[in-house]
Short mmCIF file of C-alpha atoms in Angstrom, two decimals:
data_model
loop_
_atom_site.label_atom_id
_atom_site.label_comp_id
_atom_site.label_asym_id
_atom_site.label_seq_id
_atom_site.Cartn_x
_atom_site.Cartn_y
_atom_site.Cartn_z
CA UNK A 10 -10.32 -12.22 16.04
CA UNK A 11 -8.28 -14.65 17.86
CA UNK A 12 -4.58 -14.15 18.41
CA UNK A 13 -2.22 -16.61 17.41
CA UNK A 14 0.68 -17.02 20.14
CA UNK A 15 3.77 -19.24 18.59
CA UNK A 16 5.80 -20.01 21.87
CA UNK A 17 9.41 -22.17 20.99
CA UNK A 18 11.71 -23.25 24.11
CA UNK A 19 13.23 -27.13 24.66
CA UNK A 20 12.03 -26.97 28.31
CA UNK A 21 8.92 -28.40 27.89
CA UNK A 22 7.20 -27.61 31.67
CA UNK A 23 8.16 -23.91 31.09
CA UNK A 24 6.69 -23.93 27.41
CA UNK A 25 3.61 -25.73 28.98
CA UNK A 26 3.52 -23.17 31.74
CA UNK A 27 3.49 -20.20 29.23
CA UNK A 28 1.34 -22.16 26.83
CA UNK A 29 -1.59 -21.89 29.55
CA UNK A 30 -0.54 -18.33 31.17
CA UNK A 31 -0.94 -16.85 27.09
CA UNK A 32 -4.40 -19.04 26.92
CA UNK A 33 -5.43 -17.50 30.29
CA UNK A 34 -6.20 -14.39 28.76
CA UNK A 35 -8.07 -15.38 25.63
CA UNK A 36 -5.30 -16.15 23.37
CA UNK A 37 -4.21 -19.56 21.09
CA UNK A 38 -0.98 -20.61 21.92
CA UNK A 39 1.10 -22.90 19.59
CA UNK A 40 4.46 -24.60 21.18
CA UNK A 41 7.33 -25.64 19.32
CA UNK A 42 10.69 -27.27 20.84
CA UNK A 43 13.09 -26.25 18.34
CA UNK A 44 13.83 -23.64 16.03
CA UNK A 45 13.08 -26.08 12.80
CA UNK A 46 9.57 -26.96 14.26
CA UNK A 47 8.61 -23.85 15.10
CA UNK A 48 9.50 -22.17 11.54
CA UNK A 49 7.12 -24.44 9.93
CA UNK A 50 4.38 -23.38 12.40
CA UNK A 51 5.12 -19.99 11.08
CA UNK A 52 4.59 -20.82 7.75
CA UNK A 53 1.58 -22.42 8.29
CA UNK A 54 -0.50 -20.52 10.71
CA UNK A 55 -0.82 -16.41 10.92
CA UNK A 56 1.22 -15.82 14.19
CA UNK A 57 0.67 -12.35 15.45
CA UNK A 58 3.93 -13.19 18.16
CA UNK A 59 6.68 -15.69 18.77
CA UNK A 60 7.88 -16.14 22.39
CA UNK A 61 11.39 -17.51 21.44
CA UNK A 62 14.18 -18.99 24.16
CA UNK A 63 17.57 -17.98 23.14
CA UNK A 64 19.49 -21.13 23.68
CA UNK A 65 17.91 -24.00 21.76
CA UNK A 66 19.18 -27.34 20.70
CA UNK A 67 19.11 -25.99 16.46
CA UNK A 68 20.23 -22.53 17.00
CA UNK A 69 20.22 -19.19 18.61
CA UNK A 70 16.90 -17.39 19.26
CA UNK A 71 18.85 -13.94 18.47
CA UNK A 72 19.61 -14.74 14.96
CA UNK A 73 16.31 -16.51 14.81
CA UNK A 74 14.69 -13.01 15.14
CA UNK A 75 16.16 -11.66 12.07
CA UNK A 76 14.98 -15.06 10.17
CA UNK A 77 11.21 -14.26 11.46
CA UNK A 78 11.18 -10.63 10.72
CA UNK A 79 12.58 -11.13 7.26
CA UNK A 80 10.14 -13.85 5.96
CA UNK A 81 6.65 -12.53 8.36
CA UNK A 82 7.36 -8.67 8.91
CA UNK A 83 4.39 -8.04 10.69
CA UNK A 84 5.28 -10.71 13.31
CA UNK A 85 6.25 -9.59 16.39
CA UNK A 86 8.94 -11.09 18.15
CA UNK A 87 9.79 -11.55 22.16
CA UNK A 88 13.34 -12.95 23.36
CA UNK A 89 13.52 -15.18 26.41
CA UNK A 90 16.75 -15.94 28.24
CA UNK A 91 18.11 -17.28 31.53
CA UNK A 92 21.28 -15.37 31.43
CA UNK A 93 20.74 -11.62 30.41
CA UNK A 94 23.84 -10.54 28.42
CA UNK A 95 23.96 -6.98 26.91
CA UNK A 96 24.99 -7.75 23.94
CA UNK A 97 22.49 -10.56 23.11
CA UNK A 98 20.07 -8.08 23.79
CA UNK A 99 21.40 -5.06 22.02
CA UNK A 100 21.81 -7.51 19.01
CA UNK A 101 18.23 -8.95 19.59
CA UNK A 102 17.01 -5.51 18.95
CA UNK A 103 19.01 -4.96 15.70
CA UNK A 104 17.67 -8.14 14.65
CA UNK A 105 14.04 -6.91 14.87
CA UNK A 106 12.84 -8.21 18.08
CA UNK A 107 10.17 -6.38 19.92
CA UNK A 108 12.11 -7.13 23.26
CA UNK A 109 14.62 -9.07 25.28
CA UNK A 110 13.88 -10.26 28.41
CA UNK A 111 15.33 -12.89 31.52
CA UNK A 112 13.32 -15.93 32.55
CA UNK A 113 12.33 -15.45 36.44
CA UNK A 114 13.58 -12.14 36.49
CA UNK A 115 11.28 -10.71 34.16
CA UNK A 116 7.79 -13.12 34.20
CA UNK A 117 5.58 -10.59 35.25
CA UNK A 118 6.54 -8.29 32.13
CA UNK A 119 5.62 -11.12 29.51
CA UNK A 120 1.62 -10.49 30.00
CA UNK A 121 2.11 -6.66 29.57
CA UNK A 122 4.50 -6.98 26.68
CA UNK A 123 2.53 -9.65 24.85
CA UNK A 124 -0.36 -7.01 24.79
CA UNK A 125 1.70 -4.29 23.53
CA UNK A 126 3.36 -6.22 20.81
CA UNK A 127 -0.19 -7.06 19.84
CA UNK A 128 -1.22 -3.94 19.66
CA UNK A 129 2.30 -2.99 17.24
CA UNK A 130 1.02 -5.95 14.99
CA UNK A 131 -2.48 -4.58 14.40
CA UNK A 132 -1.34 -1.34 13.99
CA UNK A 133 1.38 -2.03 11.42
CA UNK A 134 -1.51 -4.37 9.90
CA UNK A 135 -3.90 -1.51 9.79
CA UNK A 136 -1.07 0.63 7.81
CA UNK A 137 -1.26 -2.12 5.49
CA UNK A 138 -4.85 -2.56 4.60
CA UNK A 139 -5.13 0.93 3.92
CA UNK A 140 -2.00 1.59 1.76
CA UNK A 141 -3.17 -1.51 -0.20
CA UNK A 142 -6.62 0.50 -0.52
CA UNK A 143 -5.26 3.49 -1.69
CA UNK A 144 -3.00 0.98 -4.27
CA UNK A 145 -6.23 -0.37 -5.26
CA UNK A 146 -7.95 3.12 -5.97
CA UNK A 147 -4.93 4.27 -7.65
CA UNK A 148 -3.83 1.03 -9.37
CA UNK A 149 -4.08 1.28 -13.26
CA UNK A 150 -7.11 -1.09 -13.44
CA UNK A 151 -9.22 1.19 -12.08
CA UNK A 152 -8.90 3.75 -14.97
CA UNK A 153 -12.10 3.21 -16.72
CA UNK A 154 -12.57 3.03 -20.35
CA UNK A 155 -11.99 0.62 -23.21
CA UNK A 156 -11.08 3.16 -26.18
CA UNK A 157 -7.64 2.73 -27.85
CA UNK A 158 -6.77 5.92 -27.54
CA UNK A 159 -6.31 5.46 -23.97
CA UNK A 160 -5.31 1.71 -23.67
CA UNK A 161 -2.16 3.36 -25.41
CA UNK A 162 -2.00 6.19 -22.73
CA UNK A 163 -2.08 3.54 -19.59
CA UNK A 164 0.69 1.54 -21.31
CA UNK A 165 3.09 4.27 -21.92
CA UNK A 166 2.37 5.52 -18.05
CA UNK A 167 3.18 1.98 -16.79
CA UNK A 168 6.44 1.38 -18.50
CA UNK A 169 7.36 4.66 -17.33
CA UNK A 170 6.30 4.37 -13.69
CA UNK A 171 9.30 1.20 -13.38
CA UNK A 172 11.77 3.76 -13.79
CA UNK A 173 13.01 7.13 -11.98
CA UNK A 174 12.46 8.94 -14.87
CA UNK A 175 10.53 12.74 -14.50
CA UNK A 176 7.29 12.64 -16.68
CA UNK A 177 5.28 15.32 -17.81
CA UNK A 178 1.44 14.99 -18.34
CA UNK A 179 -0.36 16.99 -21.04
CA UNK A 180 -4.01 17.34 -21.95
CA UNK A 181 -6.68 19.89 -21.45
CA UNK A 182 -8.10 20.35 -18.12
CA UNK A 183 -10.35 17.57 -16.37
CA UNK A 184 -9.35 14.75 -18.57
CA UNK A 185 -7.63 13.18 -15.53
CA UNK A 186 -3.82 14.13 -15.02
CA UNK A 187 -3.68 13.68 -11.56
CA UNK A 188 -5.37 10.12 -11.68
CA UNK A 189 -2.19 8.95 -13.54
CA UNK A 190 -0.02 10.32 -11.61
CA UNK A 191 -1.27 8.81 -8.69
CA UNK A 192 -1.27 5.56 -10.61
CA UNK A 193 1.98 6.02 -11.84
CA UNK A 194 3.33 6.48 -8.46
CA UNK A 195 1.52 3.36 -6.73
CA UNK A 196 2.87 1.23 -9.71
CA UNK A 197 6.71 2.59 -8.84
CA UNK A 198 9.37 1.37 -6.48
CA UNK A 199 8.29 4.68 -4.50
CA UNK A 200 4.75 2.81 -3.88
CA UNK A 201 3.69 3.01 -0.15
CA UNK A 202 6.25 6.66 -0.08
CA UNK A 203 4.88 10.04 0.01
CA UNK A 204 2.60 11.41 -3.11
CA UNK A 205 2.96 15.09 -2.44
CA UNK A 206 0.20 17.27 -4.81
CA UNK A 207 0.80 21.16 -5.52
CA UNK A 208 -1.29 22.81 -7.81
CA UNK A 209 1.24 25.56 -9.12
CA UNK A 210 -1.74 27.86 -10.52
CA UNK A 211 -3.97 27.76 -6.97
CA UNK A 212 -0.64 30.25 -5.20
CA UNK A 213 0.54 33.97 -5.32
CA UNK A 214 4.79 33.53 -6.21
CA UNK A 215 5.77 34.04 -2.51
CA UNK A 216 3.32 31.79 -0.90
CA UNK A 217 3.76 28.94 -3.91
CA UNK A 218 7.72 29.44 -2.76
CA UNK A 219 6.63 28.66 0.62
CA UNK A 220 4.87 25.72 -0.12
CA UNK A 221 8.14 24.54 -2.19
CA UNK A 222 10.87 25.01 -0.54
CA UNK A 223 9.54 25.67 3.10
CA UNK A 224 10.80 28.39 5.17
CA UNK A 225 12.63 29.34 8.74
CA UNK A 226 10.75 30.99 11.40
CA UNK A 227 10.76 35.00 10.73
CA UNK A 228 12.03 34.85 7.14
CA UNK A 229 8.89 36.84 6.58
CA UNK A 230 6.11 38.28 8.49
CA UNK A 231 4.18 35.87 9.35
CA UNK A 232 6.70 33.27 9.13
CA UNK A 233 6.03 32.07 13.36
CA UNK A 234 7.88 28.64 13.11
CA UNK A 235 9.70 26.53 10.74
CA UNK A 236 7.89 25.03 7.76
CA UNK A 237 8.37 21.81 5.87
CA UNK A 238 8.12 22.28 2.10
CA UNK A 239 6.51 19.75 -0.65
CA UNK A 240 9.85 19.24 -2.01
CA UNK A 241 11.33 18.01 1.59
CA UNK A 242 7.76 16.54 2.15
CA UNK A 243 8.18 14.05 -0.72
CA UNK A 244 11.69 12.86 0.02
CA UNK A 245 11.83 9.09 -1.11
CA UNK A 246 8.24 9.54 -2.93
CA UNK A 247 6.74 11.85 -6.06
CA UNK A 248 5.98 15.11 -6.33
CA UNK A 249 3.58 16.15 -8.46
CA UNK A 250 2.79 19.37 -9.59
CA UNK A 251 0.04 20.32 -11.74
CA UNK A 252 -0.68 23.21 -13.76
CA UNK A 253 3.02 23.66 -13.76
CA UNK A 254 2.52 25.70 -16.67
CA UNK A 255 1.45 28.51 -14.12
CA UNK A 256 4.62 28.72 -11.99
CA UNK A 257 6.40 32.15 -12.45
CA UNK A 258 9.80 32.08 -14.01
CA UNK A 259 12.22 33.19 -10.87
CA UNK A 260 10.83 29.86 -9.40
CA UNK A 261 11.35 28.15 -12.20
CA UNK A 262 14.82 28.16 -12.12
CA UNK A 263 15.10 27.76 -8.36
CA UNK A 264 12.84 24.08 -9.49
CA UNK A 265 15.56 23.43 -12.63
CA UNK A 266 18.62 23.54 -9.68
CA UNK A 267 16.79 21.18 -7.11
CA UNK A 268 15.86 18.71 -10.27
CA UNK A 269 19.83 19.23 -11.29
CA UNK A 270 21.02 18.62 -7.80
CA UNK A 271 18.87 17.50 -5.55
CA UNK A 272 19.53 19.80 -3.21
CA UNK A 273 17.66 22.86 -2.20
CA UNK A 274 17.34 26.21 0.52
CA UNK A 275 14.30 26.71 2.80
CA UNK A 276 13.63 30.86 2.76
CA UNK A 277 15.65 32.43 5.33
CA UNK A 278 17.78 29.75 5.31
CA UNK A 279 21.72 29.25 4.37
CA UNK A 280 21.90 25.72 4.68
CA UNK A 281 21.18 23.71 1.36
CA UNK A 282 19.22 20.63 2.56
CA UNK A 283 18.90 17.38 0.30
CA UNK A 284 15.82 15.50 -1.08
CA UNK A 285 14.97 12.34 -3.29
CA UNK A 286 11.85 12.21 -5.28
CA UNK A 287 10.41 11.67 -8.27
CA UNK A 288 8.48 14.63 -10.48
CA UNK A 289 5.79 14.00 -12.21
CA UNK A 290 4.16 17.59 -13.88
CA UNK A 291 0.76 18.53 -15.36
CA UNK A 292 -0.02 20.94 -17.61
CA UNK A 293 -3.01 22.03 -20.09
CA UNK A 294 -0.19 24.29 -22.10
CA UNK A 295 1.31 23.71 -24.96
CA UNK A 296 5.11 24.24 -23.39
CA UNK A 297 7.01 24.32 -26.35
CA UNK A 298 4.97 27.17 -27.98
CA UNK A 299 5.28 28.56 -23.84
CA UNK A 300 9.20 28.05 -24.21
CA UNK A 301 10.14 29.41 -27.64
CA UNK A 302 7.86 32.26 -26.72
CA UNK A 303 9.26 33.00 -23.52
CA UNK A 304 6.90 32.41 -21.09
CA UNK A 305 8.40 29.40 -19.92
CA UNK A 306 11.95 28.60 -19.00
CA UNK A 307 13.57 26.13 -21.85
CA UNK A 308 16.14 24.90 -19.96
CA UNK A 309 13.28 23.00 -17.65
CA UNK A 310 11.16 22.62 -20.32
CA UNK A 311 13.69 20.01 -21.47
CA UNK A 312 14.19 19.00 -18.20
CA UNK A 313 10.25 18.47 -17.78
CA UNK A 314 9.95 16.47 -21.13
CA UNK A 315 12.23 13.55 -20.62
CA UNK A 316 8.67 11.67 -21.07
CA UNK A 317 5.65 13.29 -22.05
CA UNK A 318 1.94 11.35 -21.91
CA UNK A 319 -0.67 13.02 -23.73
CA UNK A 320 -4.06 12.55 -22.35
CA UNK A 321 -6.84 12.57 -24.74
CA UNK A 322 -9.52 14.79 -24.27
CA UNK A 323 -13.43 12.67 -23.99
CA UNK A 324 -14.88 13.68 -27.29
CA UNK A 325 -11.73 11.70 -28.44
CA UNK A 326 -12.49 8.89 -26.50
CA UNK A 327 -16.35 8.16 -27.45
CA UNK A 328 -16.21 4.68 -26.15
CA UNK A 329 -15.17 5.50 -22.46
CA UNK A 330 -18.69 7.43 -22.08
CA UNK A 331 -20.64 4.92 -21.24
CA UNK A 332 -18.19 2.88 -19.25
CA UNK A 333 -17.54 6.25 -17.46
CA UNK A 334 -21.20 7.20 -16.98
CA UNK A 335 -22.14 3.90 -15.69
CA UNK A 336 -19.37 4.52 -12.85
CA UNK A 337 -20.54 7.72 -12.00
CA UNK A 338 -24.22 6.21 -11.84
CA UNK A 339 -23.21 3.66 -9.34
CA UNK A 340 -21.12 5.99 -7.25
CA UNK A 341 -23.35 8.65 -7.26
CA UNK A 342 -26.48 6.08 -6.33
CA UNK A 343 -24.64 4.95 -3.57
CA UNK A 344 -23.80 7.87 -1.93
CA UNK A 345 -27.17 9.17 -1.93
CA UNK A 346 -28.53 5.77 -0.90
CA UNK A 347 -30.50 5.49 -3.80
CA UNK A 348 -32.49 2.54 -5.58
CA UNK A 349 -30.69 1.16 -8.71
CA UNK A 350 -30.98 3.18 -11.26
CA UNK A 351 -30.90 2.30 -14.83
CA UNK A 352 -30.23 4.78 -18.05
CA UNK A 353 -31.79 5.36 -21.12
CA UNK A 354 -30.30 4.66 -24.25
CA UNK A 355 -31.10 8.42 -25.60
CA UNK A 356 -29.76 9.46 -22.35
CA UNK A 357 -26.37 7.36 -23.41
CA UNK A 358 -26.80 9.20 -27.17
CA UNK A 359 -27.01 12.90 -25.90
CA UNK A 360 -23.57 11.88 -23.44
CA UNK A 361 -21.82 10.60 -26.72
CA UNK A 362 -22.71 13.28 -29.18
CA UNK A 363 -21.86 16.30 -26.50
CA UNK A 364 -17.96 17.24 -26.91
CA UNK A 365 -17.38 17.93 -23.38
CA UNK A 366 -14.97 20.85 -22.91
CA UNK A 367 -14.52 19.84 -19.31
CA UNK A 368 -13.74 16.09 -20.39
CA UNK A 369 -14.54 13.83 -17.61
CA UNK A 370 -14.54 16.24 -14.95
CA UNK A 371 -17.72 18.12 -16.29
CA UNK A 372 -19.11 14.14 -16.98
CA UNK A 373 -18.76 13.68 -13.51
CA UNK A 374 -20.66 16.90 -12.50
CA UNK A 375 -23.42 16.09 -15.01
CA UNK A 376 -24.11 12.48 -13.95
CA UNK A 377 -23.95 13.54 -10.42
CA UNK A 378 -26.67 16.62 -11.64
CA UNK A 379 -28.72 14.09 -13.30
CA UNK A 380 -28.83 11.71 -10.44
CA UNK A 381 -29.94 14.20 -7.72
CA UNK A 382 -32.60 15.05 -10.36
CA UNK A 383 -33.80 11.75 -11.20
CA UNK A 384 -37.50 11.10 -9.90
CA UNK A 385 -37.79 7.42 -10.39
CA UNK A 386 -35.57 4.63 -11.05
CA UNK A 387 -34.25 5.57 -14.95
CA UNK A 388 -32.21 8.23 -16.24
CA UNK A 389 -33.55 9.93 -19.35
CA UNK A 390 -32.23 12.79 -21.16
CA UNK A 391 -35.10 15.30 -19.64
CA UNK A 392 -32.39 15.46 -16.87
CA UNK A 393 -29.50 16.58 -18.30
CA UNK A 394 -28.46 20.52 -18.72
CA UNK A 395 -30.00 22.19 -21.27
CA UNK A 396 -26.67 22.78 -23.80
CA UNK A 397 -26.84 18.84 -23.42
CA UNK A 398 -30.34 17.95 -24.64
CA UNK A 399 -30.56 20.81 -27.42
CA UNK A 400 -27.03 20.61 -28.73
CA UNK A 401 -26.88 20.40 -32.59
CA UNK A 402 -25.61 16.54 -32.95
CA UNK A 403 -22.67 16.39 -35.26
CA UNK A 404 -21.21 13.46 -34.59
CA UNK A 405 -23.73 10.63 -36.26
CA UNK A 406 -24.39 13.63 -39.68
CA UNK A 407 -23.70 11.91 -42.61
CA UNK A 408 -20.35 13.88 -43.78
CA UNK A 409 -21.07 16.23 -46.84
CA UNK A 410 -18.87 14.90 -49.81
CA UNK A 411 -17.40 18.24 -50.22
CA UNK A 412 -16.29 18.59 -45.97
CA UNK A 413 -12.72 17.98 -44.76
CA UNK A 414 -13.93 15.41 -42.49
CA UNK A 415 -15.54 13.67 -45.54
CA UNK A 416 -12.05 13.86 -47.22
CA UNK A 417 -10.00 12.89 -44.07
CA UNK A 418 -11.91 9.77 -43.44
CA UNK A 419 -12.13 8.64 -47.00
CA UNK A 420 -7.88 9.07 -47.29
CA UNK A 421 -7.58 6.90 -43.33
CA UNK A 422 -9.81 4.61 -45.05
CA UNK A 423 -7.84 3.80 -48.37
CA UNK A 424 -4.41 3.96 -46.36
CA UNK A 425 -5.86 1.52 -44.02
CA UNK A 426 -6.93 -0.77 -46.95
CA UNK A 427 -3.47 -0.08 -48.24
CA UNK A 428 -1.45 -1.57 -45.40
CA UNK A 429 -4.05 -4.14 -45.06
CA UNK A 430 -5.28 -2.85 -41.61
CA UNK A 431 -1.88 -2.95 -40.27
CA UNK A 432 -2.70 0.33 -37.80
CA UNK A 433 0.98 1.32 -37.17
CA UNK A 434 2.08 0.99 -40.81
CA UNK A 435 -1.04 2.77 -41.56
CA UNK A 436 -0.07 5.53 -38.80
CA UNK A 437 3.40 6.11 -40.15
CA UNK A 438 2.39 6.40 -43.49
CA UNK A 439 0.01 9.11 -42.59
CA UNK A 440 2.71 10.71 -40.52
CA UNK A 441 0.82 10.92 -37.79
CA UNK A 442 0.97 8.91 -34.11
CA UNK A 443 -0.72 5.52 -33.41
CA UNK A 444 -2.54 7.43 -30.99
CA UNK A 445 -4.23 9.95 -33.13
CA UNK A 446 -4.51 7.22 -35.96
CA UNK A 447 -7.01 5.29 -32.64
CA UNK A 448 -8.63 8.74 -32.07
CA UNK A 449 -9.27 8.70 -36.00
CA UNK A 450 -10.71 5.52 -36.38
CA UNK A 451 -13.30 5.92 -32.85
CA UNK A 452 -14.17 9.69 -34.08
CA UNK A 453 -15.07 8.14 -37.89
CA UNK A 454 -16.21 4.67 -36.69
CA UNK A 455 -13.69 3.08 -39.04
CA UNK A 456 -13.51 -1.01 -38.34
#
């Protein structure tokens, strides 16, 4: 890819000169004789560096600098000057300039320095690409499904991820906690910071301290050197930790102190060091029931539950089977480098009627099962686990008159009609949440 080369000085046999040294080797060079001119340049071609003269008949190059690297931050930016003064050049570097350099003096460092700011601007555009990939695979569009039940979900998580606030994420296991919290994170003003994952259930109480807080070198055997913790690893980002549910109580309350104050000590350590990040929690507990029982600390249960999103599990979100399988499918068929394959409709049925106690996890596992399996170019159900094809299908039954489900759906029904489908009257006069009201109408097929 060719590299664009802006250079801007009022001398117009020097800029010529340096015009045809930079296309010497390989580059484009665009001139400019003033400071006016060559801003418009900028905004109208991708420069990857400006060669700027200090003195011009507009302005000074120096404060010019700060202009560029404010409006193009990935352009690089070179000083040229005939009289080298300290201070321009300390300023020059405040300003953002790559270097400062003296005309004559210095002409043999312009070909050398040209290729290392270059080589800056591709890195720092490299950075880029990928944190906008990993924005992209965490972004909330790519959370597949269409049921309401989760639509609801998404838009609490992205209302909350503007703010500072600490969020806590509940639902069973595999229905996709830390998805949202990566989400939640990219869609913050901590985007592009550090997403720091601990899995509080994975660690023995002394090593899940380590991993915390970090530690000084001999604070315990095997201590050799100083360790960084997650907590000082996720300064300015989010720290997530799942399963938090799992995380003994004496830790606990060293975690309630560091949310309080933002401060914390490393083991074998006296000095409290500081941190600022965001928590975001996961747990498949019910915490309450854990806090009034004892097992978990209250004081950080309230701490935890400033905002709590409840993930549905996937037998509550029938809808987002297919869209989910059909994912999977294509993932799964391109990894293995396989032909397209297309899937049955009974192989769709025995996926919607199967309540999935692993939630999309164990979908994931199965689809990726069935396609290794798969002989030709179609998924039927012969391929799926056994508990899958012979389960006893509940779902489509027609409800006995006499069963509570019979009941249930029959009273959301004439409430519904009542409010004259108006979902969130209909919710609180059930006294129960929009949510579940969703869930309701997908697991009855109420329009």
């Amino acid at each position: 890819m060719l590299k664009n080369i802006l250079i801007i000085d009022d001398e117009d046999k020097l800029r010529s000169l340096l015009a045809r040294i930079v296309k010497s080797e390989g580059f484009d060079a665009l001139e400019a004789a003033d400071l006016k001119s060559g801003f418009k340049k900028l905004e109208q071609n991708d420069i990857d560096v400006v060669l700027c003269d200090v003195k011009l008949p507009d302005g000074n190059g120096v404060d010019f600098a700060q202009k560029i690297k404010t409006a193009f931050p990935l352009t690089e930016v070179i000083l040229l000057t005939a009289y080298g003064k300290i201070s321009d050049g300390v300023q020059a570097m405040k300003n953002g300039a790559f270097d400062y350099i003296v005309k004559g003096d210095d002409n043999d460092k312009i070909i050398p320095l040209l290729y290392k700011a270059l080589e800056k601007v591709q890195l720092q555009k490299k950075v880029k690409q990928l944190e906008k990939r990993i924005s992209d695979k965490y972004s909330f569009d790519t959370i597949i499904g269409k049921s309401k039940g989760l639509e609801q979900v998404i838009d609490l998580a992205q209302k909350v991820s503007k703010t500072n606030s600490t969020v806590l994420l509940t639902g069973e296991t595999g229905t996709g906690k830390e998805v949202f919290a990566q989400a939640i994170h990219e869609n913050s003003n901590r985007a592009g910071k550090s997403f720091v994952a601990l899995n509080c259930s994975t660690f023995s109480k002394e090593i899940l301290e380590s991993e915390l807080f970090g530690h000084k070198q001999g604070a315990f055997t095997g201590a050799i050197k100083d360790k960084k913790g997650f907590i000082e690893e996720a300064n300015g980002g989010t720290l997530f930790l799942d399963e938090i549910g799992e995380m003994p109580l004496e830790l606990q309350a060293k975690l309630l102190r560091v949310l309080e104050t933002s401060e914390y000590i490393p083991i074998g350590d006296t000095t409290p060091k500081k941190s600022n990040f965001r928590l975001i929690a996961a747990t498949n507990r019910d915490l309450k029931t854990e806090s009034e029982e004892h097992r978990f600390r209250s004081d950080l249960f309230f701490r935890l539950n400033i905002f709590e999103i409840k993930i549905p599990p996937l037998r509550e979100r029938i809808k987002d089977i297919e869209p989910l399988t059909r994912y999977f499918v294509d993932q799964f068929s391109n990894t293995g480098n396989r032909k397209t394959i297309t899937i049955d409709p009974d192989f769709l049925q025995k996926l919607s009627t199967y309540k999935w106690p692993g939630n999309v996890r164990e979908l994931k596992n199965v689809i990726e099962r069935s396609v290794i399996l798969v002989n030709g170019t179609v998924l039927t159900s012969e391929v799926l686990p056994y508990e899958i094809q012979h389960q006893t299908d509940t779902n489509n039954k027609i409800l006995s008159a006499f069963s509570m489900q019979s009941i249930e759906k029959l009273h959301i029904q004439k409430v519904l009609n009542y409010a004259k489908g108006n979902k969130a009257e209909t919710a609180r006069l059930l006294e129960i949440g929009v949510a579940t009201l969703y869930r309701k109408l997908d697991e009855y097929n109420i329009q």
